mmCIF file of C-alpha atoms in Angstrom:
data_model
loop_
_atom_site.group_PDB
_atom_site.id
_atom_site.type_symbol
_atom_site.label_atom_id
_atom_site.label_comp_id
_atom_site.label_asym_id
_atom_site.label_seq_id
_atom_site.Cartn_x
_atom_site.Cartn_y
_atom_site.Cartn_z
ATOM 1 C CA MET U 17 100.776 71.247 153.901
ATOM 2 C CA LYS U 18 101.793 72.677 157.260
ATOM 3 C CA THR U 19 104.813 74.342 155.694
ATOM 4 C CA LYS U 20 102.664 75.995 153.060
ATOM 5 C CA SER U 21 100.103 77.304 155.568
ATOM 6 C CA LEU U 22 102.864 78.513 157.911
ATOM 7 C CA ALA U 23 104.454 80.440 155.032
ATOM 8 C CA SER U 24 101.060 81.896 154.069
ATOM 9 C CA HIS U 25 100.499 82.918 157.676
ATOM 10 C CA ARG U 26 103.905 84.666 157.813
ATOM 11 C CA VAL U 27 103.156 86.542 154.587
ATOM 12 C CA ALA U 28 99.768 87.641 155.969
ATOM 13 C CA VAL U 29 101.346 88.810 159.239
ATOM 14 C CA ALA U 30 104.079 90.709 157.366
ATOM 15 C CA ALA U 31 101.491 92.347 155.096
ATOM 16 C CA GLY U 32 99.444 93.338 158.143
ATOM 17 C CA LEU U 33 102.509 94.884 159.788
ATOM 18 C CA VAL U 34 103.348 96.859 156.649
ATOM 19 C CA LEU U 35 99.762 98.086 156.433
ATOM 20 C CA ALA U 36 99.685 99.004 160.133
ATOM 21 C CA LEU U 37 103.006 100.820 159.956
ATOM 22 C CA GLY U 38 101.892 102.686 156.838
ATOM 23 C CA CYS U 39 98.680 103.801 158.551
ATOM 24 C CA GLY U 40 100.641 104.872 161.603
ATOM 25 C CA ALA U 41 102.928 107.020 159.456
ATOM 26 C CA SER U 42 99.927 108.606 157.759
ATOM 27 C CA ALA U 43 98.260 109.348 161.082
ATOM 28 C CA GLN U 44 101.473 110.866 162.400
ATOM 29 C CA ALA U 45 101.930 113.023 159.287
ATOM 30 C CA SER U 46 98.393 114.360 159.505
ATOM 31 C CA ALA U 47 98.764 115.145 163.206
ATOM 32 C CA THR U 48 101.889 117.264 162.674
ATOM 33 C CA GLY U 49 100.933 118.765 159.339
ATOM 34 C CA SER U 50 102.002 117.538 155.966
ATOM 35 C CA ARG U 51 105.676 116.824 156.504
ATOM 36 C CA THR U 52 107.755 114.767 154.107
ATOM 37 C CA VAL U 53 111.042 113.007 154.551
ATOM 38 C CA GLY U 54 111.609 110.524 151.732
ATOM 39 C CA ASP U 55 110.258 112.486 148.765
ATOM 40 C CA ALA U 56 111.387 115.973 149.831
ATOM 41 C CA ARG U 57 114.020 116.118 147.094
ATOM 42 C CA THR U 58 111.566 115.297 144.316
ATOM 43 C CA ILE U 59 109.205 118.136 145.282
ATOM 44 C CA ALA U 60 110.168 121.657 144.191
ATOM 45 C CA ALA U 61 110.527 124.501 146.657
ATOM 46 C CA CYS U 62 107.524 126.799 146.927
ATOM 47 C CA THR U 63 108.036 130.172 145.238
ATOM 48 C CA GLN U 64 106.073 133.394 145.087
ATOM 49 C CA GLU U 65 104.758 132.299 141.675
ATOM 50 C CA VAL U 66 102.522 129.593 143.187
ATOM 51 C CA LEU U 67 101.703 131.052 146.604
ATOM 52 C CA GLY U 68 99.004 133.404 147.803
ATOM 53 C CA VAL U 69 100.245 135.359 150.840
ATOM 54 C CA SER U 70 98.385 137.202 153.602
ATOM 55 C CA ALA U 71 98.829 138.552 157.124
ATOM 56 C CA VAL U 72 96.215 139.043 159.846
ATOM 57 C CA LYS U 73 96.556 140.449 163.338
ATOM 58 C CA GLU U 74 95.884 138.153 166.274
ATOM 59 C CA PRO U 75 93.551 138.404 167.985
ATOM 60 C CA ALA U 76 91.575 140.052 165.197
ATOM 61 C CA ASP U 77 89.977 142.602 167.551
ATOM 62 C CA SER U 78 93.231 143.745 169.209
ATOM 63 C CA LYS U 79 93.944 147.491 169.240
ATOM 64 C CA ASP U 80 97.565 147.113 168.261
ATOM 65 C CA ALA U 81 99.131 144.782 165.738
ATOM 66 C CA ARG U 82 101.903 143.171 167.774
ATOM 67 C CA HIS U 83 101.043 139.586 166.824
ATOM 68 C CA LEU U 84 100.544 138.619 163.174
ATOM 69 C CA LEU U 85 99.739 135.324 161.517
ATOM 70 C CA LEU U 86 101.405 135.013 158.114
ATOM 71 C CA SER U 87 99.620 132.617 155.754
ATOM 72 C CA VAL U 88 100.646 131.129 152.432
ATOM 73 C CA GLU U 89 98.422 128.988 150.203
ATOM 74 C CA ASN U 90 99.603 126.765 147.374
ATOM 75 C CA ALA U 91 97.626 128.120 144.401
ATOM 76 C CA GLY U 92 99.547 125.923 141.962
ATOM 77 C CA ASP U 93 98.681 122.479 140.656
ATOM 78 C CA LYS U 94 101.635 120.562 142.183
ATOM 79 C CA LYS U 95 102.980 119.983 145.671
ATOM 80 C CA CYS U 96 105.753 122.305 146.839
ATOM 81 C CA ASN U 97 108.021 122.482 149.892
ATOM 82 C CA LEU U 98 108.452 125.318 152.371
ATOM 83 C CA TYR U 99 111.846 125.243 154.036
ATOM 84 C CA ARG U 100 112.602 126.393 157.578
ATOM 85 C CA TYR U 101 110.954 129.795 158.200
ATOM 86 C CA PRO U 102 110.102 132.938 156.236
ATOM 87 C CA LEU U 103 112.754 135.627 155.941
ATOM 88 C CA VAL U 104 110.767 138.679 157.018
ATOM 89 C CA ARG U 105 111.671 142.368 156.778
ATOM 90 C CA LEU U 106 109.422 144.926 158.446
ATOM 91 C CA GLY U 107 109.655 148.271 156.675
ATOM 92 C CA ALA U 108 111.681 149.373 153.687
ATOM 93 C CA ASP U 109 114.632 150.397 155.873
ATOM 94 C CA ALA U 110 114.942 147.139 157.848
ATOM 95 C CA GLN U 111 118.608 146.345 158.371
ATOM 96 C CA ALA U 112 118.150 142.602 158.843
ATOM 97 C CA THR U 113 115.565 139.847 158.669
ATOM 98 C CA THR U 114 113.479 139.009 161.710
ATOM 99 C CA PRO U 115 115.175 136.428 163.977
ATOM 100 C CA VAL U 116 113.557 133.004 164.287
ATOM 101 C CA ILE U 117 112.331 131.328 167.475
ATOM 102 C CA LYS U 118 114.614 128.298 167.255
ATOM 103 C CA ASP U 119 112.458 125.896 169.265
ATOM 104 C CA SER U 120 109.344 126.600 167.144
ATOM 105 C CA ASP U 121 110.193 123.890 164.578
ATOM 106 C CA PRO U 122 108.159 120.755 165.407
ATOM 107 C CA ASN U 123 110.224 118.589 162.995
ATOM 108 C CA PRO U 124 113.729 120.044 162.628
ATOM 109 C CA GLY U 125 115.171 119.695 159.151
ATOM 110 C CA VAL U 126 111.936 118.468 157.552
ATOM 111 C CA PRO U 127 110.200 120.779 155.058
ATOM 112 C CA VAL U 128 106.477 121.510 155.131
ATOM 113 C CA THR U 129 104.922 120.077 151.972
ATOM 114 C CA LEU U 130 101.880 121.904 150.619
ATOM 115 C CA ALA U 131 99.472 120.139 148.298
ATOM 116 C CA PRO U 132 97.474 122.362 145.931
ATOM 117 C CA GLY U 133 95.022 124.429 147.998
ATOM 118 C CA GLN U 134 96.776 123.695 151.298
ATOM 119 C CA GLU U 135 97.972 126.473 153.633
ATOM 120 C CA ALA U 136 100.948 126.947 155.943
ATOM 121 C CA TYR U 137 101.498 129.509 158.677
ATOM 122 C CA ALA U 138 104.220 131.353 160.527
ATOM 123 C CA ALA U 139 103.607 133.670 163.471
ATOM 124 C CA LEU U 140 105.305 137.053 163.620
ATOM 125 C CA LEU U 141 105.907 139.060 166.778
ATOM 126 C CA VAL U 142 106.173 142.655 165.499
ATOM 127 C CA SER U 143 107.342 144.228 168.756
ATOM 128 C CA GLY U 144 108.717 142.454 171.769
ATOM 129 C CA GLY U 145 108.731 145.435 174.118
ATOM 130 C CA HIS U 146 112.347 146.298 173.413
ATOM 131 C CA ARG U 147 113.855 149.634 172.425
ATOM 132 C CA ASP U 148 114.348 151.259 169.058
ATOM 133 C CA GLU U 149 110.710 151.281 167.964
ATOM 134 C CA TYR U 150 110.097 152.365 164.377
ATOM 135 C CA GLU U 151 107.199 152.645 161.946
ATOM 136 C CA ALA U 152 106.941 149.952 159.290
ATOM 137 C CA LYS U 153 104.636 150.465 156.339
ATOM 138 C CA SER U 154 105.529 147.216 154.563
ATOM 139 C CA ILE U 155 106.149 143.526 155.165
ATOM 140 C CA THR U 156 108.477 141.706 152.781
ATOM 141 C CA LEU U 157 108.770 137.944 152.903
ATOM 142 C CA SER U 158 111.379 135.754 151.203
ATOM 143 C CA LEU U 159 111.194 131.971 151.030
ATOM 144 C CA GLN U 160 114.182 129.805 151.803
ATOM 145 C CA GLY U 161 115.551 127.266 149.366
ATOM 146 C CA SER U 162 116.283 123.623 150.120
ATOM 147 C CA ARG U 163 119.885 124.371 151.096
ATOM 148 C CA PRO U 164 120.569 126.689 154.043
ATOM 149 C CA GLY U 165 121.497 130.178 152.884
ATOM 150 C CA THR U 166 119.591 129.926 149.592
ATOM 151 C CA LYS U 167 116.316 131.559 148.586
ATOM 152 C CA ALA U 168 113.428 130.221 146.523
ATOM 153 C CA GLY U 169 112.000 132.781 144.126
ATOM 154 C CA LYS U 170 111.724 136.529 144.579
ATOM 155 C CA PRO U 171 110.678 138.495 147.683
ATOM 156 C CA VAL U 172 106.937 138.929 148.219
ATOM 157 C CA ASP U 173 105.197 142.095 149.416
ATOM 158 C CA VAL U 174 102.695 140.924 152.020
ATOM 159 C CA PRO U 175 99.432 142.912 152.193
ATOM 160 C CA MET U 176 99.454 144.975 155.380
ATOM 161 C CA PRO U 177 96.799 144.080 157.988
ATOM 162 C CA VAL U 178 96.948 147.682 159.271
ATOM 163 C CA ARG U 179 98.247 150.922 157.777
ATOM 164 C CA THR U 180 101.360 151.113 159.992
ATOM 165 C CA LEU U 181 103.112 148.581 162.208
ATOM 166 C CA TYR U 182 105.108 149.748 165.209
ATOM 167 C CA ALA U 183 108.059 147.376 165.206
ATOM 168 C CA ASP U 184 111.100 147.159 167.437
ATOM 169 C CA ASP U 185 114.271 145.129 167.822
ATOM 170 C CA GLY U 186 112.383 142.423 169.768
ATOM 171 C CA GLN U 187 110.562 141.052 166.706
ATOM 172 C CA LEU U 188 110.537 137.275 166.157
ATOM 173 C CA VAL U 189 109.130 134.775 163.627
ATOM 174 C CA THR U 190 108.343 131.056 163.846
ATOM 175 C CA TYR U 191 109.068 128.163 161.527
ATOM 176 C CA TRP U 192 106.434 127.188 158.952
ATOM 177 C CA THR U 193 103.696 124.838 160.123
ATOM 178 C CA THR U 194 100.294 123.692 158.881
ATOM 179 C CA ALA U 195 98.793 124.354 162.332
ATOM 180 C CA PRO U 196 98.125 128.091 162.919
ATOM 181 C CA GLY U 197 97.531 127.583 166.638
ATOM 182 C CA LEU U 198 100.925 125.945 167.054
ATOM 183 C CA ALA U 199 102.659 128.914 165.418
ATOM 184 C CA LEU U 200 100.740 131.440 167.515
ATOM 185 C CA ASP U 201 101.517 129.605 170.766
ATOM 186 C CA PHE U 202 105.145 130.698 170.444
ATOM 187 C CA ILE U 203 104.411 134.438 170.262
ATOM 188 C CA MET U 204 101.130 135.141 172.065
ATOM 189 C CA SER U 205 102.706 135.078 175.523
ATOM 190 C CA LYS U 206 105.413 137.566 174.497
#
């Protein structure tokens, strides 16, 4: 009898630990946004076909549009993954994509998983006070694929928050996150 109750006790303790660890993982995932590790390969990359895209200036009442918050929303009916950061080009004549702020990724190497209706954000510093200012009348965003150097879908024309942006060679973008404040923290002081 003691052996049977000891075994039952061990099973109950093990089940409790599994439950506690599972809840801890869920709490951690919700605190950092919806990030996946184990099932990332079974979820398709987000493409322009399932995303709604927008850009707003921050703060909303600022005179210039130096700081933008880029938003994407999963308008599809399945989860999809956003990899790394958006590849942004300001203006039709942009020679290169906007450089990323490397330390803005809260979970390096882990994609942001968007459930249907969920949003993700990246902050964009349009001008960093450097030289070579130019007028940009468009924002083009490309999504990265699961492997570095690949793209997911076609480029997206982002609706302009103002008629003209005054960009320069100091522009920067952050990694994707589900927390808009976290993204903005990296650019608002610049």
